[in-house]
mmCIF file with all atom_site columns, C-alpha atoms in Angstrom:
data_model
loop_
_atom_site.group_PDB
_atom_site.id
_atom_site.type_symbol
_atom_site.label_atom_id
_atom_site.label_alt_id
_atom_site.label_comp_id
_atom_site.label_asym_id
_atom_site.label_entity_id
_atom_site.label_seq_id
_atom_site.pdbx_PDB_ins_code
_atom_site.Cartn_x
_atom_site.Cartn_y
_atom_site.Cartn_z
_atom_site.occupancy
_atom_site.B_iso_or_equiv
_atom_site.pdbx_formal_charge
_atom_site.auth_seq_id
_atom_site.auth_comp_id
_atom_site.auth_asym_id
_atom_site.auth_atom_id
_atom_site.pdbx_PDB_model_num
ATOM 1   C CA . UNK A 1 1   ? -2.786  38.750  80.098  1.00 0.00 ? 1   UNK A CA 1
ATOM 2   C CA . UNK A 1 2   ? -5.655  37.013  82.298  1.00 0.00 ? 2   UNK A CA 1
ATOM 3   C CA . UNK A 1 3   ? -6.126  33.231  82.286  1.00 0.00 ? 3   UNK A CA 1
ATOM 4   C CA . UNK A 1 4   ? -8.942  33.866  80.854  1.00 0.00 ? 4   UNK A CA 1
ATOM 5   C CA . UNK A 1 5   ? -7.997  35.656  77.903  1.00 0.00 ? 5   UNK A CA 1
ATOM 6   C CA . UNK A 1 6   ? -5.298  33.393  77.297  1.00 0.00 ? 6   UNK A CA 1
ATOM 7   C CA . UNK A 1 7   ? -7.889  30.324  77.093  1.00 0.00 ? 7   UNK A CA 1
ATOM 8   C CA . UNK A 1 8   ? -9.653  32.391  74.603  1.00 0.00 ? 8   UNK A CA 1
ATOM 9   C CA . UNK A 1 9   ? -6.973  33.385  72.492  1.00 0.00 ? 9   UNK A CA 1
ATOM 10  C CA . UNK A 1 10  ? -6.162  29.657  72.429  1.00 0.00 ? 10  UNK A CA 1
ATOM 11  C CA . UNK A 1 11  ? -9.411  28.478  71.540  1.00 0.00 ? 11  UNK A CA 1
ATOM 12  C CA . UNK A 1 12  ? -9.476  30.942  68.690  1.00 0.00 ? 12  UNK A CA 1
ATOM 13  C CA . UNK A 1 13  ? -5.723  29.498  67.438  1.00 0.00 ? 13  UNK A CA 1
ATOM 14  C CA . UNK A 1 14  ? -7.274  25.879  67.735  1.00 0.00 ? 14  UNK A CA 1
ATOM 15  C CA . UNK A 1 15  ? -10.548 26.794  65.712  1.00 0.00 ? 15  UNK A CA 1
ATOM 16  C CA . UNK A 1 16  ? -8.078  28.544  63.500  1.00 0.00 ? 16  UNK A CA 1
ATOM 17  C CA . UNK A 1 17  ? -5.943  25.129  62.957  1.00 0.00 ? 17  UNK A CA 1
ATOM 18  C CA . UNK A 1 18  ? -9.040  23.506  63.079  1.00 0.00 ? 18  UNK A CA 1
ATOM 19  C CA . UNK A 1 19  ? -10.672 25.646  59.822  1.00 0.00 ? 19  UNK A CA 1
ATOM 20  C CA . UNK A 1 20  ? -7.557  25.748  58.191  1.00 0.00 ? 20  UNK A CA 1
ATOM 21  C CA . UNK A 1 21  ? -7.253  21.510  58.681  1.00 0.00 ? 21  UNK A CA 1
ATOM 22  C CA . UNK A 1 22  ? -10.985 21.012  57.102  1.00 0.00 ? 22  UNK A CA 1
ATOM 23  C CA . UNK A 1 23  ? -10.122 23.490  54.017  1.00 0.00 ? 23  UNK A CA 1
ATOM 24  C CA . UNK A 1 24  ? -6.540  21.851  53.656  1.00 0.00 ? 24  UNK A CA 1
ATOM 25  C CA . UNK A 1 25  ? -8.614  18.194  53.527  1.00 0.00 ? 25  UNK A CA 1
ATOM 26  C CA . UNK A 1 26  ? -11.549 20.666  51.350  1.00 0.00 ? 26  UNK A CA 1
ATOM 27  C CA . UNK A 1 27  ? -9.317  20.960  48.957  1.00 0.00 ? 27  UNK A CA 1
ATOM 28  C CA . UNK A 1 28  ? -7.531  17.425  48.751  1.00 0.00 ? 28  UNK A CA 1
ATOM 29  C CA . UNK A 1 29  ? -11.265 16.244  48.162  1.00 0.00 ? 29  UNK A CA 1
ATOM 30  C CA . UNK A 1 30  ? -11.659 18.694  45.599  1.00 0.00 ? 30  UNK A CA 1
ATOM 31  C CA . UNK A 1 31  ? -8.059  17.611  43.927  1.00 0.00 ? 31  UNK A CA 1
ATOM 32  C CA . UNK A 1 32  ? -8.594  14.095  44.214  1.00 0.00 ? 32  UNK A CA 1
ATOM 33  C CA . UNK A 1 33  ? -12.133 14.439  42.667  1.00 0.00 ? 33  UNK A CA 1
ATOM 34  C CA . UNK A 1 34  ? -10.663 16.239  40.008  1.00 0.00 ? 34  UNK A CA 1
ATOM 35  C CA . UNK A 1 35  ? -7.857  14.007  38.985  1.00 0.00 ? 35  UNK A CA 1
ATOM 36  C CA . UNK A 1 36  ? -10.166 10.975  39.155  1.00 0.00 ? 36  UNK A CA 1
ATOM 37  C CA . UNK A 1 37  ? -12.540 13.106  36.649  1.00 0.00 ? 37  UNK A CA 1
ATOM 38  C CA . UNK A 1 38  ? -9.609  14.235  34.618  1.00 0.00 ? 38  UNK A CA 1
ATOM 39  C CA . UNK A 1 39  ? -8.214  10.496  34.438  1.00 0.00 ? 39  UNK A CA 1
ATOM 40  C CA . UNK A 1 40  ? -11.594 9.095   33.146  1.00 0.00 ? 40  UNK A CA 1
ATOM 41  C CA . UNK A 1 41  ? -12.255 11.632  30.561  1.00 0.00 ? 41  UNK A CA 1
ATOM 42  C CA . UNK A 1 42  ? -8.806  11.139  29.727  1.00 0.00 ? 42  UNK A CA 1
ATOM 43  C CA . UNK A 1 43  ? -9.064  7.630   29.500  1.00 0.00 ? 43  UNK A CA 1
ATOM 44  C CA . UNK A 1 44  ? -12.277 7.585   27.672  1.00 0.00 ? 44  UNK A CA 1
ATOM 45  C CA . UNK A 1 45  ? -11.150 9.555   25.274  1.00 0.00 ? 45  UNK A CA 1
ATOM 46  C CA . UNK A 1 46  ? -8.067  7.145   24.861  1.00 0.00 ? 46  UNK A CA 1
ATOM 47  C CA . UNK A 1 47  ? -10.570 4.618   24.698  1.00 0.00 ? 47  UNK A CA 1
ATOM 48  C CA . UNK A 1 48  ? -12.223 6.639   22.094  1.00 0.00 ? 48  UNK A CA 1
ATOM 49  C CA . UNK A 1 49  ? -9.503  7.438   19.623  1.00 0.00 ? 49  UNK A CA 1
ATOM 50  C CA . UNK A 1 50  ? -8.160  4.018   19.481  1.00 0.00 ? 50  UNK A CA 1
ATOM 51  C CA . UNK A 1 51  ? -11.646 2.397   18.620  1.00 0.00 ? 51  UNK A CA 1
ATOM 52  C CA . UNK A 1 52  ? -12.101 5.092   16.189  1.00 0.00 ? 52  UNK A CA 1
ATOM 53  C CA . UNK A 1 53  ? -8.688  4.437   15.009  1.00 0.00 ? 53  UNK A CA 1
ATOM 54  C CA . UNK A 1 54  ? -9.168  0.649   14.782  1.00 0.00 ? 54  UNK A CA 1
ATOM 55  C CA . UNK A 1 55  ? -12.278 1.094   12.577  1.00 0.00 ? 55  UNK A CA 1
ATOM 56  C CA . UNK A 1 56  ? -10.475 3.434   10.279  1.00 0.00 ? 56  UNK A CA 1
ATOM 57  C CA . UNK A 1 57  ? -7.452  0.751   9.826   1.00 0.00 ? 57  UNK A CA 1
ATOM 58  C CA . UNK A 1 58  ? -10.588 -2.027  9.024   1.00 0.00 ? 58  UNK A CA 1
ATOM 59  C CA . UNK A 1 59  ? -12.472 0.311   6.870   1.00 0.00 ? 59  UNK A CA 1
ATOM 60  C CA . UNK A 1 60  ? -9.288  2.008   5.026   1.00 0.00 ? 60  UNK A CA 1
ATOM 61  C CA . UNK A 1 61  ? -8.359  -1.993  4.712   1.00 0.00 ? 61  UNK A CA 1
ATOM 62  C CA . UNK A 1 62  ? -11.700 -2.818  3.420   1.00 0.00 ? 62  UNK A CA 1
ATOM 63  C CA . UNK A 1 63  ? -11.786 -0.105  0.893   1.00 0.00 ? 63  UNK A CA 1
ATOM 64  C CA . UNK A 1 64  ? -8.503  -0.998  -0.043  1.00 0.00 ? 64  UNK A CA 1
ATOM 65  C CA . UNK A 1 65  ? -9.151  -5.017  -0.557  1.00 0.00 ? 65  UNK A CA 1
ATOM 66  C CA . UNK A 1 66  ? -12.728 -3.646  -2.222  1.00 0.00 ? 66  UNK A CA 1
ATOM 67  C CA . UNK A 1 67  ? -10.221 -1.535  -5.043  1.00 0.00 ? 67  UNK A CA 1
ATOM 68  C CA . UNK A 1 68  ? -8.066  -4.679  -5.048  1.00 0.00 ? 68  UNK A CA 1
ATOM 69  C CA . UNK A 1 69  ? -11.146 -6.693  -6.219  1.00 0.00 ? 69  UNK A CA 1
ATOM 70  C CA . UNK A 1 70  ? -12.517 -3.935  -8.824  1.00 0.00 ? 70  UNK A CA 1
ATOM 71  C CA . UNK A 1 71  ? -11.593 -4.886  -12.250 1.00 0.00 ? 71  UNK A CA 1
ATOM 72  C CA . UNK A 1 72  ? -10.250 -2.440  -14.547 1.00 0.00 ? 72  UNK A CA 1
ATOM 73  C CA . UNK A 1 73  ? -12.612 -1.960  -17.439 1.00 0.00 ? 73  UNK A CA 1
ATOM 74  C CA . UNK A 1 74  ? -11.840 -3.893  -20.376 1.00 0.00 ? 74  UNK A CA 1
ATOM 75  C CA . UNK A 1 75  ? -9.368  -5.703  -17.593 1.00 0.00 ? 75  UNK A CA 1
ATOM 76  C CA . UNK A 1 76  ? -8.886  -9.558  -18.334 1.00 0.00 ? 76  UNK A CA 1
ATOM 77  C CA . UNK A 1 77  ? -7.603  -11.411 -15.581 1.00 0.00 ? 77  UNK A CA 1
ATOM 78  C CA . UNK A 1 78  ? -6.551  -15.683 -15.360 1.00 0.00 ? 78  UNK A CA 1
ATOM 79  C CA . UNK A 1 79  ? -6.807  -17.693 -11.656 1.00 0.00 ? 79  UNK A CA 1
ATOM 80  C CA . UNK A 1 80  ? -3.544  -17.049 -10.531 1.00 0.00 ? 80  UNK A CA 1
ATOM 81  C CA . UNK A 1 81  ? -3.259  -20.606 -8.621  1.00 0.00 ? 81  UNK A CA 1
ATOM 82  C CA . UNK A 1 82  ? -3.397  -22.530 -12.072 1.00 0.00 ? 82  UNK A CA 1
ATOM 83  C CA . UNK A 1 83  ? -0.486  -20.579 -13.134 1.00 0.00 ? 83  UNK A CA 1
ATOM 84  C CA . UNK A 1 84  ? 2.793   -22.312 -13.183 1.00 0.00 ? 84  UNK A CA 1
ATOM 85  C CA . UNK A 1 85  ? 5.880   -20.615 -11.207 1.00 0.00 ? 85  UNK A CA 1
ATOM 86  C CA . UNK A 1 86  ? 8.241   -23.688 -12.061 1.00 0.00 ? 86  UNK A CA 1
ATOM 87  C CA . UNK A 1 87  ? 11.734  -22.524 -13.379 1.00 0.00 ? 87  UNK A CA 1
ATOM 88  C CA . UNK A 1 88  ? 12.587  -23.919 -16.759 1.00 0.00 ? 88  UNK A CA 1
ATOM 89  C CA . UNK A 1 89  ? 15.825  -23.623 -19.378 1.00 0.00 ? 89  UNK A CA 1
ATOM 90  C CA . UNK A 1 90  ? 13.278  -24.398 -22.179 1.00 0.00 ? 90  UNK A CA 1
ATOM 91  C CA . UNK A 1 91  ? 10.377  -22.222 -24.605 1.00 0.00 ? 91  UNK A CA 1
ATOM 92  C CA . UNK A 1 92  ? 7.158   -22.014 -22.932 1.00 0.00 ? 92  UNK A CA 1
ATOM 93  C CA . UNK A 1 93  ? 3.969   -22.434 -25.010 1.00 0.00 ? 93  UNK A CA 1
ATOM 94  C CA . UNK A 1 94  ? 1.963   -19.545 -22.997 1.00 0.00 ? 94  UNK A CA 1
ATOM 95  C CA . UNK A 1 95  ? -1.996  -19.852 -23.472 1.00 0.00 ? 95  UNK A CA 1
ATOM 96  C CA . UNK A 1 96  ? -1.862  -15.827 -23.508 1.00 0.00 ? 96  UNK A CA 1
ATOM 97  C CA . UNK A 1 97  ? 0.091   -13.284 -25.681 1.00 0.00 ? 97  UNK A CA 1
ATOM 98  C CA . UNK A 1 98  ? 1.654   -11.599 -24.114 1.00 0.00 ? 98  UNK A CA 1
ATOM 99  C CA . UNK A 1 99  ? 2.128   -14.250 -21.218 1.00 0.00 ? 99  UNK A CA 1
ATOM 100 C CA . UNK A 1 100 ? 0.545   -13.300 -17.578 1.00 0.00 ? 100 UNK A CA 1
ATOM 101 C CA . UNK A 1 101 ? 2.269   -15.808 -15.786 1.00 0.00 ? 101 UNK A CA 1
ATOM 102 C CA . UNK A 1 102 ? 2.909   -19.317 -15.690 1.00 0.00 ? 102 UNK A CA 1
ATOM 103 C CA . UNK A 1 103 ? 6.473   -21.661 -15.883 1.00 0.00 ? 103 UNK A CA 1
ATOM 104 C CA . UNK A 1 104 ? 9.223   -18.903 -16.739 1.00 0.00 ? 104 UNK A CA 1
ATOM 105 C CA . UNK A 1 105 ? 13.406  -18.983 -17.002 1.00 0.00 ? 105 UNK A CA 1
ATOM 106 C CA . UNK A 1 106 ? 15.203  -18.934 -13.919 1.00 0.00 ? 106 UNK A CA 1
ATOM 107 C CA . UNK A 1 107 ? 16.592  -15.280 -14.254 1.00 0.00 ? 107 UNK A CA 1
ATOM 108 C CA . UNK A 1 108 ? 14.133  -12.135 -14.824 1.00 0.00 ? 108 UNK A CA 1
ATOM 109 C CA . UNK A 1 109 ? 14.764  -9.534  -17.079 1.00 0.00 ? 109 UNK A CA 1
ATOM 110 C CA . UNK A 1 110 ? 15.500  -6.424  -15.699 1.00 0.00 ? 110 UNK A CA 1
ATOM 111 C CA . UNK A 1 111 ? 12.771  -4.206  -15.040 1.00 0.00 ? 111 UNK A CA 1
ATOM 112 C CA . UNK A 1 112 ? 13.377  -1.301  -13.623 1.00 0.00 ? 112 UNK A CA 1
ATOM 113 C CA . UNK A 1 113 ? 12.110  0.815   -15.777 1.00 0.00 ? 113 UNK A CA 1
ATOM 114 C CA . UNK A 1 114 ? 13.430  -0.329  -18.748 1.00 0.00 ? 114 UNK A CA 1
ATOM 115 C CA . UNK A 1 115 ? 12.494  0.454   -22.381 1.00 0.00 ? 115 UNK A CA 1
ATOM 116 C CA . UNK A 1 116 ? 13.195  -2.434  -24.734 1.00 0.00 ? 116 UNK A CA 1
ATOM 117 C CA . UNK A 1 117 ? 14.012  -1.617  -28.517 1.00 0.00 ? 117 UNK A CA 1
ATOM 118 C CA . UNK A 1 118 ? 13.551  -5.219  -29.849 1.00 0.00 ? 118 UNK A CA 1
ATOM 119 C CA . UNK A 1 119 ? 11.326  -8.003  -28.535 1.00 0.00 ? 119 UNK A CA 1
ATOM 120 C CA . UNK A 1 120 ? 12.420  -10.169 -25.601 1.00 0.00 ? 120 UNK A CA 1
ATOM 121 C CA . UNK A 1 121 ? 12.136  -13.483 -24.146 1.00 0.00 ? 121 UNK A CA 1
ATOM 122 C CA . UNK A 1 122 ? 8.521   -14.581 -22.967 1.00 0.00 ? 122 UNK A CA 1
ATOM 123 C CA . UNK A 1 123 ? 10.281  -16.871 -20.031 1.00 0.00 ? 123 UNK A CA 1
ATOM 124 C CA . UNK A 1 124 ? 12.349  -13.695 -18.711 1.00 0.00 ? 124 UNK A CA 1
ATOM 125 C CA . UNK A 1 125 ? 9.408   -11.045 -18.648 1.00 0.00 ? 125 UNK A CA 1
ATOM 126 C CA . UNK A 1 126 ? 7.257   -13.659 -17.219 1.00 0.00 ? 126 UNK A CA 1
ATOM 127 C CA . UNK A 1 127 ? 9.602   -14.025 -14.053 1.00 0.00 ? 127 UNK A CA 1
ATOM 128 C CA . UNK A 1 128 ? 9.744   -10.113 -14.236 1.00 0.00 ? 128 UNK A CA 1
ATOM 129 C CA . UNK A 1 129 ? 6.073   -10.438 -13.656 1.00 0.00 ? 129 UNK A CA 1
ATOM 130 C CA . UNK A 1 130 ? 6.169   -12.589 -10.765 1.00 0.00 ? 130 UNK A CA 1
ATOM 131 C CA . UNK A 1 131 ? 8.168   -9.700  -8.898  1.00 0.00 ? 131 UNK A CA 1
ATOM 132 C CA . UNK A 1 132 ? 5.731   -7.396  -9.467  1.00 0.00 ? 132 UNK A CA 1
ATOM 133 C CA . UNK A 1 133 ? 6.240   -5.935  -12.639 1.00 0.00 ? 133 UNK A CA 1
ATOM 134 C CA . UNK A 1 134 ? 4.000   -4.571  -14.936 1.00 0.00 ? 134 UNK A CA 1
ATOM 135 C CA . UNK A 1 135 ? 5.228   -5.349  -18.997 1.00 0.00 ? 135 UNK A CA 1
ATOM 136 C CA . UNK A 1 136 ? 3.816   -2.897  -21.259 1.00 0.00 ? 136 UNK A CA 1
ATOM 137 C CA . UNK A 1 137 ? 3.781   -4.135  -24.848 1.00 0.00 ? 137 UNK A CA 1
ATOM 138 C CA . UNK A 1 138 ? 2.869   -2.329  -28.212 1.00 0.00 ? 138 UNK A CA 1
ATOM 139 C CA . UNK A 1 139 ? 2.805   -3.981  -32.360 1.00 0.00 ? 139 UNK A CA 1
ATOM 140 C CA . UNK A 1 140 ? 3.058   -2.073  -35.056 1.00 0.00 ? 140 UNK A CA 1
ATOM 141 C CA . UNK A 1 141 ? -0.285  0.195   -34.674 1.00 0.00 ? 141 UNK A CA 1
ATOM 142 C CA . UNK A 1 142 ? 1.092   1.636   -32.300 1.00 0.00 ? 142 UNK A CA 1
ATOM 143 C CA . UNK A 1 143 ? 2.430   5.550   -33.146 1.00 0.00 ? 143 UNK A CA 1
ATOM 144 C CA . UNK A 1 144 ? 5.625   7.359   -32.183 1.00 0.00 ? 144 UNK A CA 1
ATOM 145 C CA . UNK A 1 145 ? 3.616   9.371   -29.778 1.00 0.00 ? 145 UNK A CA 1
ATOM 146 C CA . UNK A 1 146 ? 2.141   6.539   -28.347 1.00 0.00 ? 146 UNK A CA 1
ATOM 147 C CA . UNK A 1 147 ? 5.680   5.149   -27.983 1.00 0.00 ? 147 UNK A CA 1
ATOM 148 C CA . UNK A 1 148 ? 7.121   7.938   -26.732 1.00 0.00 ? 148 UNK A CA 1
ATOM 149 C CA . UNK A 1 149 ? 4.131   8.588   -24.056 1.00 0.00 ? 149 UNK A CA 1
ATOM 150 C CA . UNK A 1 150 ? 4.767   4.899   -22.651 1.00 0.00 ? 150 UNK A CA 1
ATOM 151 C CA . UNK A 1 151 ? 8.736   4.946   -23.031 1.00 0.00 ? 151 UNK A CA 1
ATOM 152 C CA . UNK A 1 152 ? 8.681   8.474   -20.650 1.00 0.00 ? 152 UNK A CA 1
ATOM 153 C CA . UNK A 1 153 ? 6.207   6.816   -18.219 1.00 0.00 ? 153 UNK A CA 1
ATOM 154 C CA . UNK A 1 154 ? 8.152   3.835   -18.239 1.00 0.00 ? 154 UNK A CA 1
ATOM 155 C CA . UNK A 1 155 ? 11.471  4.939   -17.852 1.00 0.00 ? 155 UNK A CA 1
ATOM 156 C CA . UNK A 1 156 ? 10.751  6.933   -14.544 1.00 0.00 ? 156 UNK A CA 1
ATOM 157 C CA . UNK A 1 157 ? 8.474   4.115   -13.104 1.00 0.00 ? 157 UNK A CA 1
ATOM 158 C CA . UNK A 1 158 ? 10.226  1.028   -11.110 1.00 0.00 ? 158 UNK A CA 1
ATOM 159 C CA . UNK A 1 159 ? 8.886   -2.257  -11.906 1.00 0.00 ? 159 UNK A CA 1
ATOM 160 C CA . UNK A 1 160 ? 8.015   -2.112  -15.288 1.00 0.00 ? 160 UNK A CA 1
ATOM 161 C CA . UNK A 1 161 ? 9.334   -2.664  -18.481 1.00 0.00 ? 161 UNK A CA 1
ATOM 162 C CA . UNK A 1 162 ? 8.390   -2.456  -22.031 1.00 0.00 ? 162 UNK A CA 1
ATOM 163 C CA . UNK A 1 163 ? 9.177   -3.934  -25.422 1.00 0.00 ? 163 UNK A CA 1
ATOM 164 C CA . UNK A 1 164 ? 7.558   -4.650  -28.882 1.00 0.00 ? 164 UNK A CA 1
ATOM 165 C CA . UNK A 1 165 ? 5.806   -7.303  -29.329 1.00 0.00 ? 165 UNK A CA 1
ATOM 166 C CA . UNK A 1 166 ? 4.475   -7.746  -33.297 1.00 0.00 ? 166 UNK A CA 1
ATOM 167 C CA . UNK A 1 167 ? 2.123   -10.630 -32.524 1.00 0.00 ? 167 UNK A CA 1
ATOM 168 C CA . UNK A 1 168 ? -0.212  -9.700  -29.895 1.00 0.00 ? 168 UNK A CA 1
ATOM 169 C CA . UNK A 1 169 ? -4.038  -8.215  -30.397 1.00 0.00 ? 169 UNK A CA 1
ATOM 170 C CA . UNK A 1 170 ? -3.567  -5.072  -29.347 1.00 0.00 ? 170 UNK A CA 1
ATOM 171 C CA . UNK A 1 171 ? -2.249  -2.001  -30.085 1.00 0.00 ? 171 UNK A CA 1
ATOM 172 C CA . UNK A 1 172 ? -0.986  -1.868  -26.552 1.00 0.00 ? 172 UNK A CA 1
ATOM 173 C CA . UNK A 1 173 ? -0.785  -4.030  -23.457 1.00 0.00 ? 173 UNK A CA 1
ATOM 174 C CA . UNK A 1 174 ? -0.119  -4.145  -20.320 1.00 0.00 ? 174 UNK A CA 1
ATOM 175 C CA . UNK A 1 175 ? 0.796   -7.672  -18.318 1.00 0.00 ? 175 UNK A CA 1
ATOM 176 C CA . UNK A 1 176 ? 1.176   -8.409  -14.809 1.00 0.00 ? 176 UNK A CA 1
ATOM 177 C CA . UNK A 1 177 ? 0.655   -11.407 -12.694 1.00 0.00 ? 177 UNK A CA 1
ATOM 178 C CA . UNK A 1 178 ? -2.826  -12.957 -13.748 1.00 0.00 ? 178 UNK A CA 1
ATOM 179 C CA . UNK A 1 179 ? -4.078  -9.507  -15.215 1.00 0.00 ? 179 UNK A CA 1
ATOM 180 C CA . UNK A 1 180 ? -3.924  -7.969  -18.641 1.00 0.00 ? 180 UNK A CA 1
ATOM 181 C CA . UNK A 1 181 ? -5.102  -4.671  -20.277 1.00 0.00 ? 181 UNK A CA 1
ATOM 182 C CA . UNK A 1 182 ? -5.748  -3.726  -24.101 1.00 0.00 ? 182 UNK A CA 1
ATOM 183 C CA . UNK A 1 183 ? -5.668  -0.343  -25.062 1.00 0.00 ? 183 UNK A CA 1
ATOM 184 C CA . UNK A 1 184 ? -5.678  1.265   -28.385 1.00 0.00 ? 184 UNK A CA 1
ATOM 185 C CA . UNK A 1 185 ? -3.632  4.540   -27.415 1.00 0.00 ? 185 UNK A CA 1
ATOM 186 C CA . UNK A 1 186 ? -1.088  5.060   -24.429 1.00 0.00 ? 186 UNK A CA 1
ATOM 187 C CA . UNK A 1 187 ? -3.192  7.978   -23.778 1.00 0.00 ? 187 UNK A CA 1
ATOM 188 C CA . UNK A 1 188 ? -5.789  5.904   -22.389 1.00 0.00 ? 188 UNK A CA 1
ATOM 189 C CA . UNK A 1 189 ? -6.343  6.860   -18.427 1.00 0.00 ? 189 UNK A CA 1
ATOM 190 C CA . UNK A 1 190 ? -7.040  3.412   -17.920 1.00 0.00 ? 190 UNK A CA 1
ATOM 191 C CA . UNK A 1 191 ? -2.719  2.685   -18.584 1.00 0.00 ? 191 UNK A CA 1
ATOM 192 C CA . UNK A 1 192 ? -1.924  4.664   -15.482 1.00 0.00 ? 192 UNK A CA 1
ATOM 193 C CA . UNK A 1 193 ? -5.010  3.099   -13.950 1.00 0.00 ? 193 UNK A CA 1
ATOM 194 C CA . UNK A 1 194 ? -3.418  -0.350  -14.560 1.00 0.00 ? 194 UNK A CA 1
ATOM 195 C CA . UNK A 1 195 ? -0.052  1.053   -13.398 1.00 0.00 ? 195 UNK A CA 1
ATOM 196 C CA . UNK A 1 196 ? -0.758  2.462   -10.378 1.00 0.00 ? 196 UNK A CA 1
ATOM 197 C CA . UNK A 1 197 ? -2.988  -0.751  -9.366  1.00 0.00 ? 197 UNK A CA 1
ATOM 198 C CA . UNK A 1 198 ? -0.512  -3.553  -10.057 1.00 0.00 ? 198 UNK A CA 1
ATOM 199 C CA . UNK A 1 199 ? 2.928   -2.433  -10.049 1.00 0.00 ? 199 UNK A CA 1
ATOM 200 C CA . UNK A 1 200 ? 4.089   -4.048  -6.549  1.00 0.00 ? 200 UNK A CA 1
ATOM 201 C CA . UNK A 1 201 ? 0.061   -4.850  -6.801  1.00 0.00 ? 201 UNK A CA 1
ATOM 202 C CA . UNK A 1 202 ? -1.370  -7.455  -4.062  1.00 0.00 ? 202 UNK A CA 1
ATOM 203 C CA . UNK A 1 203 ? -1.391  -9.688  -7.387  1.00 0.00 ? 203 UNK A CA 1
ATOM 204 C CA . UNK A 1 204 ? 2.524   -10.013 -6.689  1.00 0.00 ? 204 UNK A CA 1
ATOM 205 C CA . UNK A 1 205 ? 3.635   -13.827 -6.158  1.00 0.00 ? 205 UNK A CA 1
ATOM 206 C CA . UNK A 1 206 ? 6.844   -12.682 -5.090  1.00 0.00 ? 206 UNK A CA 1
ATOM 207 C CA . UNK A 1 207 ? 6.492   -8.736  -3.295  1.00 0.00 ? 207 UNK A CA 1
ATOM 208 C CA . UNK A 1 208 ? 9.762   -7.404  -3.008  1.00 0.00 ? 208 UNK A CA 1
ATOM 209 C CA . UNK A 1 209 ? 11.830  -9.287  -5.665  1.00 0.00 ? 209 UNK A CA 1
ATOM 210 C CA . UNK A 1 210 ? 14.658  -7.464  -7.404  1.00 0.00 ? 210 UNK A CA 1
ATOM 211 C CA . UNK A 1 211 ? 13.865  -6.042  -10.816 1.00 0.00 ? 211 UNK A CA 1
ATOM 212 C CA . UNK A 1 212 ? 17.683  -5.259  -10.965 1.00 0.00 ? 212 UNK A CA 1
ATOM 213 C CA . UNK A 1 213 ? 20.678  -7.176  -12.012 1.00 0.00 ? 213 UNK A CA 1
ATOM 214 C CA . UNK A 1 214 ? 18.753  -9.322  -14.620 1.00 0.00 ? 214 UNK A CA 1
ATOM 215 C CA . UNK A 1 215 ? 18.851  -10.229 -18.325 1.00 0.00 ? 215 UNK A CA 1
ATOM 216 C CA . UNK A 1 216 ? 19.212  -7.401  -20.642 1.00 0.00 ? 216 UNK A CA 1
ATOM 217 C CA . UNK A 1 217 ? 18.974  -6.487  -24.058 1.00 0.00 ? 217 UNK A CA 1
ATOM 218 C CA . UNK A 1 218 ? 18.724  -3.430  -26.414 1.00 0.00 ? 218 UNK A CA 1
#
């Protein structure tokens, strides 16, 4: 081979090298574009989703606090800081019947889910109360389907209890902390209204409490 056509065959190798270099560094360019494009949509959308999902948590937590505030109708409801959460030994004169708080005995009766046959201490279901538990109460209007209705929804609901209770107003009632509902038949929506609100409800002085391993009686 000439000289001659050896310096052209090596020219053509170098542009060669030389094209291949500039596509090589082409496509980094193109690569590194596209990761820095990919990145910022990527983070954007992060950005996105979690200020979407913070406005969700505030307005899910809004809407809740809003329920928290809606009365039930026919709902009656006492300032829950002028309630007394003293423990006593002796009777407390409630201004309420049934009680909705206020001074009570130092043990709770036991309330999970329990269906009383005879009446029972004020002080006890009071402290029940104060861990969250909803006392459903019912005099002698009440009939053995209503009974029967509240004793089944009872018995497979934690944190409530229910016993007679010949003096109050109504036919039946339901007590928790600072909040009490009259209804004339357990069929009433508004008793699994009230249930579903305040059993463990954000009216709960003491959230968590047992309702196990307290008084009991027949």
């Amino acid at each position: 081979m000439s000289k001659t056509s050896k310096k052209a065959a090596a020219a053509d190798r170098k542009a060669r090298i030389e094209a291949m270099r500039r596509a090589e560094k082409a496509r980094d360019r193109r690569n590194r574009i596209l990761t820095i494009t990919l990145s910022t949509v990527m983070v954007a959308g992060l950005v996105g989703w979690g200020a979407y999902a913070v406005n969700n948590a505030n307005e899910k937590k809004d809407q809740k606090a809003a329920a928290a505030k809606k009365l039930i109708r026919g709902e009656k409801t006492w300032d829950a800081k002028k309630l007394g959460r003293n423990h006593v030994e002796t009777k407390v004169s409630y201004p309420m019947n049934p009680p909705v708080g206020g001074n009570h005995a130092p043990v709770w009766m036991t309330c999970n889910g329990n269906v009383y046959t005879k009446a029972i201490p004020n002080e006890n279901a009071v402290h029940s109360l104060e861990h969250g538990a909803v006392w459903v109460t019912y005099n002698d209007k009440a009939t053995a389907a209503d009974l029967k209705t509240l004793a089944d929804k009872v018995s497979k609901t934690p944190y409530t209890l229910m016993s007679p209770d010949k003096t109050e107003s109504g036919t039946v009632m339901l007590s928790a902390w600072g909040h009490q509902l009259s209804v004339n038949t357990a069929s009433d929506p508004r008793v699994e209204e009230f249930l579903t609100k305040y059993v463990q409800g954000a009216q709960t002085p003491e959230p968590g409490a047992a309702c196990t391993n307290g008084l009991t009686a027949s």
